[in-house]
Amino acid sequence: VRFSAGAVMNKVKSSLVVLFLSIADLLHGLALVERRQLTAMKGRSITLEAGTAELRRDSHVVWLFGSPEPTTVMAALFDGRSSTDYSDRFGDRLQLDTRTVSLTLSNLSTGDTGIYQLKLLKGDLPVATFTLSVYDHVSKPQMISLWSNDTCRVLCSVENDRDVTLS
């Protein structure tokens, strides 16, 4: 198995940030301040807002993704410089606001469903966790009437990849 130098470097950067986060959590005992449940439609964009005013210039924060636990580094802000090239999973669909640390995900897919977590490495920003559920579009209901021996039956059906209730 051969790996490209860029892929290896991204994995190393990601692992180092996760290690640093784990050590920071142990040393500072950070508690989660904000938890939000969000839903969005496939193909659209969503912004995960940190709920804070502008950051200090020397703030260090990181966004993580995963399910059931967020372990994949997806974006970071160090000394006013942002980076969103930690994971090939999101490609160029991420935008990190360097003032508010809000993270925008564009062209959502159902695979983007999971837990997103903002962690503080340095500065005074509260930590936030977002649980995002991305849904596919539901098809237009199909109505079919069936006649049999003076009895009429109506069948209504829709298609979706999950969480569809028929009545």
PDB file of N, CA and C in Angstrom, residues 47-121:
ATOM      1  N   THR A  47     -24.758  26.682   8.656  1.00  0.00           N
ATOM      2  CA  THR A  47     -23.686  27.324   9.406  1.00  0.00           C
ATOM      3  C   THR A  47     -23.817  26.943  10.867  1.00  0.00           C
ATOM      4  N   LEU A  48     -22.745  26.395  11.419  1.00  0.00           N
ATOM      5  CA  LEU A  48     -22.683  26.067  12.834  1.00  0.00           C
ATOM      6  C   LEU A  48     -22.105  27.282  13.537  1.00  0.00           C
ATOM      7  N   GLU A  49     -22.958  28.003  14.254  1.00  0.00           N
ATOM      8  CA  GLU A  49     -22.547  29.261  14.882  1.00  0.00           C
ATOM      9  C   GLU A  49     -22.119  29.017  16.314  1.00  0.00           C
ATOM     10  N   ALA A  50     -20.946  29.528  16.631  1.00  0.00           N
ATOM     11  CA  ALA A  50     -20.366  29.314  17.948  1.00  0.00           C
ATOM     12  C   ALA A  50     -21.031  30.159  19.029  1.00  0.00           C
ATOM     13  N   GLY A  51     -21.850  31.121  18.650  1.00  0.00           N
ATOM     14  CA  GLY A  51     -22.556  31.937  19.627  1.00  0.00           C
ATOM     15  C   GLY A  51     -21.644  32.842  20.421  1.00  0.00           C
ATOM     16  N   THR A  52     -20.695  33.443  19.765  1.00  0.00           N
ATOM     17  CA  THR A  52     -19.763  34.309  20.464  1.00  0.00           C
ATOM     18  C   THR A  52     -19.512  35.574  19.653  1.00  0.00           C
ATOM     19  N   ALA A  53     -19.041  36.586  20.335  1.00  0.00           N
ATOM     20  CA  ALA A  53     -18.600  37.793  19.633  1.00  0.00           C
ATOM     21  C   ALA A  53     -17.242  37.481  19.003  1.00  0.00           C
ATOM     22  N   GLU A  54     -16.582  38.493  18.506  1.00  0.00           N
ATOM     23  CA  GLU A  54     -15.295  38.266  17.854  1.00  0.00           C
ATOM     24  C   GLU A  54     -14.280  37.663  18.819  1.00  0.00           C
ATOM     25  N   LEU A  55     -13.383  36.856  18.268  1.00  0.00           N
ATOM     26  CA  LEU A  55     -12.343  36.205  19.053  1.00  0.00           C
ATOM     27  C   LEU A  55     -11.160  37.123  19.291  1.00  0.00           C
ATOM     28  N   ARG A  56     -10.405  36.757  20.302  1.00  0.00           N
ATOM     29  CA  ARG A  56      -9.125  37.433  20.490  1.00  0.00           C
ATOM     30  C   ARG A  56      -8.192  36.999  19.371  1.00  0.00           C
ATOM     31  N   ARG A  57      -7.247  37.822  19.033  1.00  0.00           N
ATOM     32  CA  ARG A  57      -6.315  37.552  17.927  1.00  0.00           C
ATOM     33  C   ARG A  57      -5.524  36.254  18.137  1.00  0.00           C
ATOM     34  N   ASP A  58      -5.247  35.899  19.403  1.00  0.00           N
ATOM     35  CA  ASP A  58      -4.411  34.720  19.672  1.00  0.00           C
ATOM     36  C   ASP A  58      -5.232  33.474  20.005  1.00  0.00           C
ATOM     37  N   SER A  59      -6.524  33.464  19.682  1.00  0.00           N
ATOM     38  CA  SER A  59      -7.363  32.299  19.976  1.00  0.00           C
ATOM     39  C   SER A  59      -6.949  31.093  19.132  1.00  0.00           C
ATOM     40  N   HIS A  60      -7.020  29.926  19.754  1.00  0.00           N
ATOM     41  CA  HIS A  60      -6.727  28.665  19.078  1.00  0.00           C
ATOM     42  C   HIS A  60      -7.915  27.745  19.293  1.00  0.00           C
ATOM     43  N   VAL A  61      -8.600  27.401  18.197  1.00  0.00           N
ATOM     44  CA  VAL A  61      -9.774  26.528  18.284  1.00  0.00           C
ATOM     45  C   VAL A  61      -9.731  25.504  17.157  1.00  0.00           C
ATOM     46  N   VAL A  62     -10.508  24.424  17.344  1.00  0.00           N
ATOM     47  CA  VAL A  62     -10.556  23.384  16.335  1.00  0.00           C
ATOM     48  C   VAL A  62     -11.984  22.841  16.270  1.00  0.00           C
ATOM     49  N   TRP A  63     -12.418  22.511  15.046  1.00  0.00           N
ATOM     50  CA  TRP A  63     -13.704  21.849  14.809  1.00  0.00           C
ATOM     51  C   TRP A  63     -13.437  20.373  14.555  1.00  0.00           C
ATOM     52  N   LEU A  64     -14.221  19.494  15.208  1.00  0.00           N
ATOM     53  CA  LEU A  64     -14.105  18.050  15.056  1.00  0.00           C
ATOM     54  C   LEU A  64     -15.430  17.485  14.547  1.00  0.00           C
ATOM     55  N   PHE A  65     -15.362  16.337  13.869  1.00  0.00           N
ATOM     56  CA  PHE A  65     -16.556  15.664  13.363  1.00  0.00           C
ATOM     57  C   PHE A  65     -16.454  14.182  13.657  1.00  0.00           C
ATOM     58  N   GLY A  66     -17.605  13.548  13.878  1.00  0.00           N
ATOM     59  CA  GLY A  66     -17.631  12.103  14.023  1.00  0.00           C
ATOM     60  C   GLY A  66     -18.970  11.617  14.527  1.00  0.00           C
ATOM     61  N   SER A  67     -19.140  10.326  14.480  1.00  0.00           N
ATOM     62  CA  SER A  67     -20.333   9.705  15.025  1.00  0.00           C
ATOM     63  C   SER A  67     -19.957   8.277  15.392  1.00  0.00           C
ATOM     64  N   PRO A  68     -20.084   7.873  16.626  1.00  0.00           N
ATOM     65  CA  PRO A  68     -20.773   8.551  17.713  1.00  0.00           C
ATOM     66  C   PRO A  68     -19.928   9.586  18.452  1.00  0.00           C
ATOM     67  N   GLU A  69     -18.625   9.597  18.272  1.00  0.00           N
ATOM     68  CA  GLU A  69     -17.771  10.590  18.930  1.00  0.00           C
ATOM     69  C   GLU A  69     -16.997  11.398  17.894  1.00  0.00           C
ATOM     70  N   PRO A  70     -16.913  12.722  18.075  1.00  0.00           N
ATOM     71  CA  PRO A  70     -16.158  13.545  17.118  1.00  0.00           C
ATOM     72  C   PRO A  70     -14.650  13.405  17.315  1.00  0.00           C
ATOM     73  N   THR A  71     -13.973  12.782  16.342  1.00  0.00           N
ATOM     74  CA  THR A  71     -12.523  12.576  16.436  1.00  0.00           C
ATOM     75  C   THR A  71     -11.779  13.056  15.192  1.00  0.00           C
ATOM     76  N   THR A  72     -12.493  13.372  14.124  1.00  0.00           N
ATOM     77  CA  THR A  72     -11.855  13.801  12.882  1.00  0.00           C
ATOM     78  C   THR A  72     -11.722  15.320  12.869  1.00  0.00           C
ATOM     79  N   VAL A  73     -10.500  15.818  12.789  1.00  0.00           N
ATOM     80  CA  VAL A  73     -10.276  17.268  12.705  1.00  0.00           C
ATOM     81  C   VAL A  73     -10.693  17.731  11.322  1.00  0.00           C
ATOM     82  N   MET A  74     -11.549  18.747  11.276  1.00  0.00           N
ATOM     83  CA  MET A  74     -12.016  19.249   9.987  1.00  0.00           C
ATOM     84  C   MET A  74     -11.618  20.691   9.733  1.00  0.00           C
ATOM     85  N   ALA A  75     -11.421  21.495  10.777  1.00  0.00           N
ATOM     86  CA  ALA A  75     -11.032  22.893  10.599  1.00  0.00           C
ATOM     87  C   ALA A  75     -10.385  23.384  11.887  1.00  0.00           C
ATOM     88  N   ALA A  76      -9.502  24.375  11.749  1.00  0.00           N
ATOM     89  CA  ALA A  76      -8.826  24.929  12.920  1.00  0.00           C
ATOM     90  C   ALA A  76      -8.488  26.392  12.686  1.00  0.00           C
ATOM     91  N   LEU A  77      -8.345  27.105  13.782  1.00  0.00           N
ATOM     92  CA  LEU A  77      -7.942  28.508  13.742  1.00  0.00           C
ATOM     93  C   LEU A  77      -6.813  28.688  14.746  1.00  0.00           C
ATOM     94  N   PHE A  78      -5.650  29.100  14.257  1.00  0.00           N
ATOM     95  CA  PHE A  78      -4.485  29.335  15.095  1.00  0.00           C
ATOM     96  C   PHE A  78      -3.962  30.732  14.812  1.00  0.00           C
ATOM     97  N   ASP A  79      -3.940  31.582  15.840  1.00  0.00           N
ATOM     98  CA  ASP A  79      -3.418  32.947  15.724  1.00  0.00           C
ATOM     99  C   ASP A  79      -4.000  33.699  14.529  1.00  0.00           C
ATOM    100  N   GLY A  80      -5.312  33.583  14.329  1.00  0.00           N
ATOM    101  CA  GLY A  80      -5.984  34.321  13.265  1.00  0.00           C
ATOM    102  C   GLY A  80      -5.918  33.682  11.892  1.00  0.00           C
ATOM    103  N   ARG A  81      -5.229  32.540  11.757  1.00  0.00           N
ATOM    104  CA  ARG A  81      -5.124  31.854  10.465  1.00  0.00           C
ATOM    105  C   ARG A  81      -5.978  30.598  10.501  1.00  0.00           C
ATOM    106  N   SER A  82      -6.832  30.441   9.483  1.00  0.00           N
ATOM    107  CA  SER A  82      -7.712  29.275   9.456  1.00  0.00           C
ATOM    108  C   SER A  82      -7.186  28.230   8.482  1.00  0.00           C
ATOM    109  N   SER A  83      -7.555  26.977   8.771  1.00  0.00           N
ATOM    110  CA  SER A  83      -7.206  25.866   7.894  1.00  0.00           C
ATOM    111  C   SER A  83      -8.383  24.897   7.880  1.00  0.00           C
ATOM    112  N   THR A  84      -8.767  24.458   6.681  1.00  0.00           N
ATOM    113  CA  THR A  84      -9.849  23.485   6.550  1.00  0.00           C
ATOM    114  C   THR A  84      -9.409  22.288   5.708  1.00  0.00           C
ATOM    115  N   ASP A  85      -8.114  22.045   5.630  1.00  0.00           N
ATOM    116  CA  ASP A  85      -7.607  20.968   4.766  1.00  0.00           C
ATOM    117  C   ASP A  85      -7.141  19.746   5.555  1.00  0.00           C
ATOM    118  N   TYR A  86      -7.763  19.463   6.688  1.00  0.00           N
ATOM    119  CA  TYR A  86      -7.351  18.328   7.514  1.00  0.00           C
ATOM    120  C   TYR A  86      -7.930  17.001   7.041  1.00  0.00           C
ATOM    121  N   SER A  87      -9.080  17.039   6.392  1.00  0.00           N
ATOM    122  CA  SER A  87      -9.749  15.796   6.006  1.00  0.00           C
ATOM    123  C   SER A  87     -10.253  15.891   4.575  1.00  0.00           C
ATOM    124  N   ASP A  88      -9.985  14.854   3.790  1.00  0.00           N
ATOM    125  CA  ASP A  88     -10.482  14.807   2.417  1.00  0.00           C
ATOM    126  C   ASP A  88     -11.992  14.602   2.379  1.00  0.00           C
ATOM    127  N   ARG A  89     -12.562  14.165   3.481  1.00  0.00           N
ATOM    128  CA  ARG A  89     -13.990  13.877   3.573  1.00  0.00           C
ATOM    129  C   ARG A  89     -14.857  15.058   3.155  1.00  0.00           C
ATOM    130  N   PHE A  90     -14.476  16.267   3.535  1.00  0.00           N
ATOM    131  CA  PHE A  90     -15.288  17.449   3.265  1.00  0.00           C
ATOM    132  C   PHE A  90     -14.798  18.240   2.052  1.00  0.00           C
ATOM    133  N   GLY A  91     -13.618  17.939   1.563  1.00  0.00           N
ATOM    134  CA  GLY A  91     -13.088  18.623   0.374  1.00  0.00           C
ATOM    135  C   GLY A  91     -13.121  20.128   0.544  1.00  0.00           C
ATOM    136  N   ASP A  92     -13.669  20.819  -0.449  1.00  0.00           N
ATOM    137  CA  ASP A  92     -13.726  22.283  -0.406  1.00  0.00           C
ATOM    138  C   ASP A  92     -15.105  22.772   0.047  1.00  0.00           C
ATOM    139  N   ARG A  93     -15.828  21.959   0.817  1.00  0.00           N
ATOM    140  CA  ARG A  93     -17.184  22.323   1.241  1.00  0.00           C
ATOM    141  C   ARG A  93     -17.226  23.052   2.578  1.00  0.00           C
ATOM    142  N   LEU A  94     -16.071  23.376   3.159  1.00  0.00           N
ATOM    143  CA  LEU A  94     -16.016  24.031   4.461  1.00  0.00           C
ATOM    144  C   LEU A  94     -15.551  25.475   4.334  1.00  0.00           C
ATOM    145  N   GLN A  95     -16.142  26.333   5.168  1.00  0.00           N
ATOM    146  CA  GLN A  95     -15.685  27.720   5.263  1.00  0.00           C
ATOM    147  C   GLN A  95     -15.701  28.112   6.731  1.00  0.00           C
ATOM    148  N   LEU A  96     -14.553  28.538   7.251  1.00  0.00           N
ATOM    149  CA  LEU A  96     -14.412  28.920   8.649  1.00  0.00           C
ATOM    150  C   LEU A  96     -14.289  30.426   8.754  1.00  0.00           C
ATOM    151  N   ASP A  97     -15.189  31.046   9.512  1.00  0.00           N
ATOM    152  CA  ASP A  97     -15.152  32.491   9.742  1.00  0.00           C
ATOM    153  C   ASP A  97     -14.079  32.771  10.785  1.00  0.00           C
ATOM    154  N   THR A  98     -13.058  33.538  10.439  1.00  0.00           N
ATOM    155  CA  THR A  98     -11.930  33.773  11.340  1.00  0.00           C
ATOM    156  C   THR A  98     -12.275  34.737  12.478  1.00  0.00           C
ATOM    157  N   ARG A  99     -13.384  35.472  12.372  1.00  0.00           N
ATOM    158  CA  ARG A  99     -13.789  36.376  13.461  1.00  0.00           C
ATOM    159  C   ARG A  99     -14.660  35.678  14.496  1.00  0.00           C
ATOM    160  N   THR A 100     -15.625  34.877  14.048  1.00  0.00           N
ATOM    161  CA  THR A 100     -16.598  34.281  14.960  1.00  0.00           C
ATOM    162  C   THR A 100     -16.404  32.775  15.139  1.00  0.00           C
ATOM    163  N   VAL A 101     -15.563  32.143  14.345  1.00  0.00           N
ATOM    164  CA  VAL A 101     -15.293  30.716  14.334  1.00  0.00           C
ATOM    165  C   VAL A 101     -16.512  29.900  13.911  1.00  0.00           C
ATOM    166  N   SER A 102     -17.505  30.541  13.309  1.00  0.00           N
ATOM    167  CA  SER A 102     -18.641  29.807  12.760  1.00  0.00           C
ATOM    168  C   SER A 102     -18.152  28.993  11.566  1.00  0.00           C
ATOM    169  N   LEU A 103     -18.677  27.779  11.438  1.00  0.00           N
ATOM    170  CA  LEU A 103     -18.265  26.878  10.365  1.00  0.00           C
ATOM    171  C   LEU A 103     -19.445  26.626   9.439  1.00  0.00           C
ATOM    172  N   THR A 104     -19.252  26.891   8.142  1.00  0.00           N
ATOM    173  CA  THR A 104     -20.293  26.659   7.152  1.00  0.00           C
ATOM    174  C   THR A 104     -19.943  25.423   6.339  1.00  0.00           C
ATOM    175  N   LEU A 105     -20.903  24.495   6.258  1.00  0.00           N
ATOM    176  CA  LEU A 105     -20.774  23.288   5.438  1.00  0.00           C
ATOM    177  C   LEU A 105     -21.712  23.464   4.261  1.00  0.00           C
ATOM    178  N   SER A 106     -21.210  23.309   3.051  1.00  0.00           N
ATOM    179  CA  SER A 106     -22.036  23.474   1.860  1.00  0.00           C
ATOM    180  C   SER A 106     -22.250  22.126   1.171  1.00  0.00           C
ATOM    181  N   ASN A 107     -23.241  22.096   0.276  1.00  0.00           N
ATOM    182  CA  ASN A 107     -23.577  20.899  -0.495  1.00  0.00           C
ATOM    183  C   ASN A 107     -23.663  19.658   0.406  1.00  0.00           C
ATOM    184  N   LEU A 108     -24.520  19.747   1.411  1.00  0.00           N
ATOM    185  CA  LEU A 108     -24.660  18.680   2.399  1.00  0.00           C
ATOM    186  C   LEU A 108     -25.092  17.357   1.772  1.00  0.00           C
ATOM    187  N   SER A 109     -24.624  16.261   2.350  1.00  0.00           N
ATOM    188  CA  SER A 109     -25.068  14.922   1.971  1.00  0.00           C
ATOM    189  C   SER A 109     -25.545  14.222   3.244  1.00  0.00           C
ATOM    190  N   THR A 110     -26.283  13.135   3.088  1.00  0.00           N
ATOM    191  CA  THR A 110     -26.761  12.420   4.268  1.00  0.00           C
ATOM    192  C   THR A 110     -25.586  11.854   5.078  1.00  0.00           C
ATOM    193  N   GLY A 111     -24.445  11.660   4.452  1.00  0.00           N
ATOM    194  CA  GLY A 111     -23.244  11.205   5.153  1.00  0.00           C
ATOM    195  C   GLY A 111     -22.648  12.247   6.082  1.00  0.00           C
ATOM    196  N   ASP A 112     -23.125  13.495   5.990  1.00  0.00           N
ATOM    197  CA  ASP A 112     -22.657  14.558   6.880  1.00  0.00           C
ATOM    198  C   ASP A 112     -23.385  14.532   8.219  1.00  0.00           C
ATOM    199  N   THR A 113     -24.350  13.627   8.368  1.00  0.00           N
ATOM    200  CA  THR A 113     -25.043  13.466   9.641  1.00  0.00           C
ATOM    201  C   THR A 113     -24.036  13.026  10.690  1.00  0.00           C
ATOM    202  N   GLY A 114     -24.060  13.664  11.862  1.00  0.00           N
ATOM    203  CA  GLY A 114     -23.138  13.292  12.931  1.00  0.00           C
ATOM    204  C   GLY A 114     -22.974  14.409  13.942  1.00  0.00           C
ATOM    205  N   ILE A 115     -21.937  14.291  14.733  1.00  0.00           N
ATOM    206  CA  ILE A 115     -21.661  15.247  15.802  1.00  0.00           C
ATOM    207  C   ILE A 115     -20.504  16.149  15.379  1.00  0.00           C
ATOM    208  N   TYR A 116     -20.726  17.441  15.517  1.00  0.00           N
ATOM    209  CA  TYR A 116     -19.715  18.464  15.226  1.00  0.00           C
ATOM    210  C   TYR A 116     -19.399  19.158  16.534  1.00  0.00           C
ATOM    211  N   GLN A 117     -18.119  19.294  16.841  1.00  0.00           N
ATOM    212  CA  GLN A 117     -17.742  19.869  18.129  1.00  0.00           C
ATOM    213  C   GLN A 117     -16.665  20.923  17.949  1.00  0.00           C
ATOM    214  N   LEU A 118     -16.879  22.052  18.596  1.00  0.00           N
ATOM    215  CA  LEU A 118     -15.901  23.138  18.616  1.00  0.00           C
ATOM    216  C   LEU A 118     -15.157  23.052  19.937  1.00  0.00           C
ATOM    217  N   LYS A 119     -13.842  22.957  19.857  1.00  0.00           N
ATOM    218  CA  LYS A 119     -13.017  22.857  21.063  1.00  0.00           C
ATOM    219  C   LYS A 119     -12.083  24.043  21.158  1.00  0.00           C
ATOM    220  N   LEU A 120     -11.901  24.502  22.367  1.00  0.00           N
ATOM    221  CA  LEU A 120     -11.020  25.615  22.682  1.00  0.00           C
ATOM    222  C   LEU A 120      -9.630  25.085  23.018  1.00  0.00           C
ATOM    223  N   LEU A 121      -8.622  25.629  22.360  1.00  0.00           N
ATOM    224  CA  LEU A 121      -7.248  25.284  22.705  1.00  0.00           C
ATOM    225  C   LEU A 121      -6.593  26.413  23.486  1.00  0.00           C
TER     226      LEU A 121
END
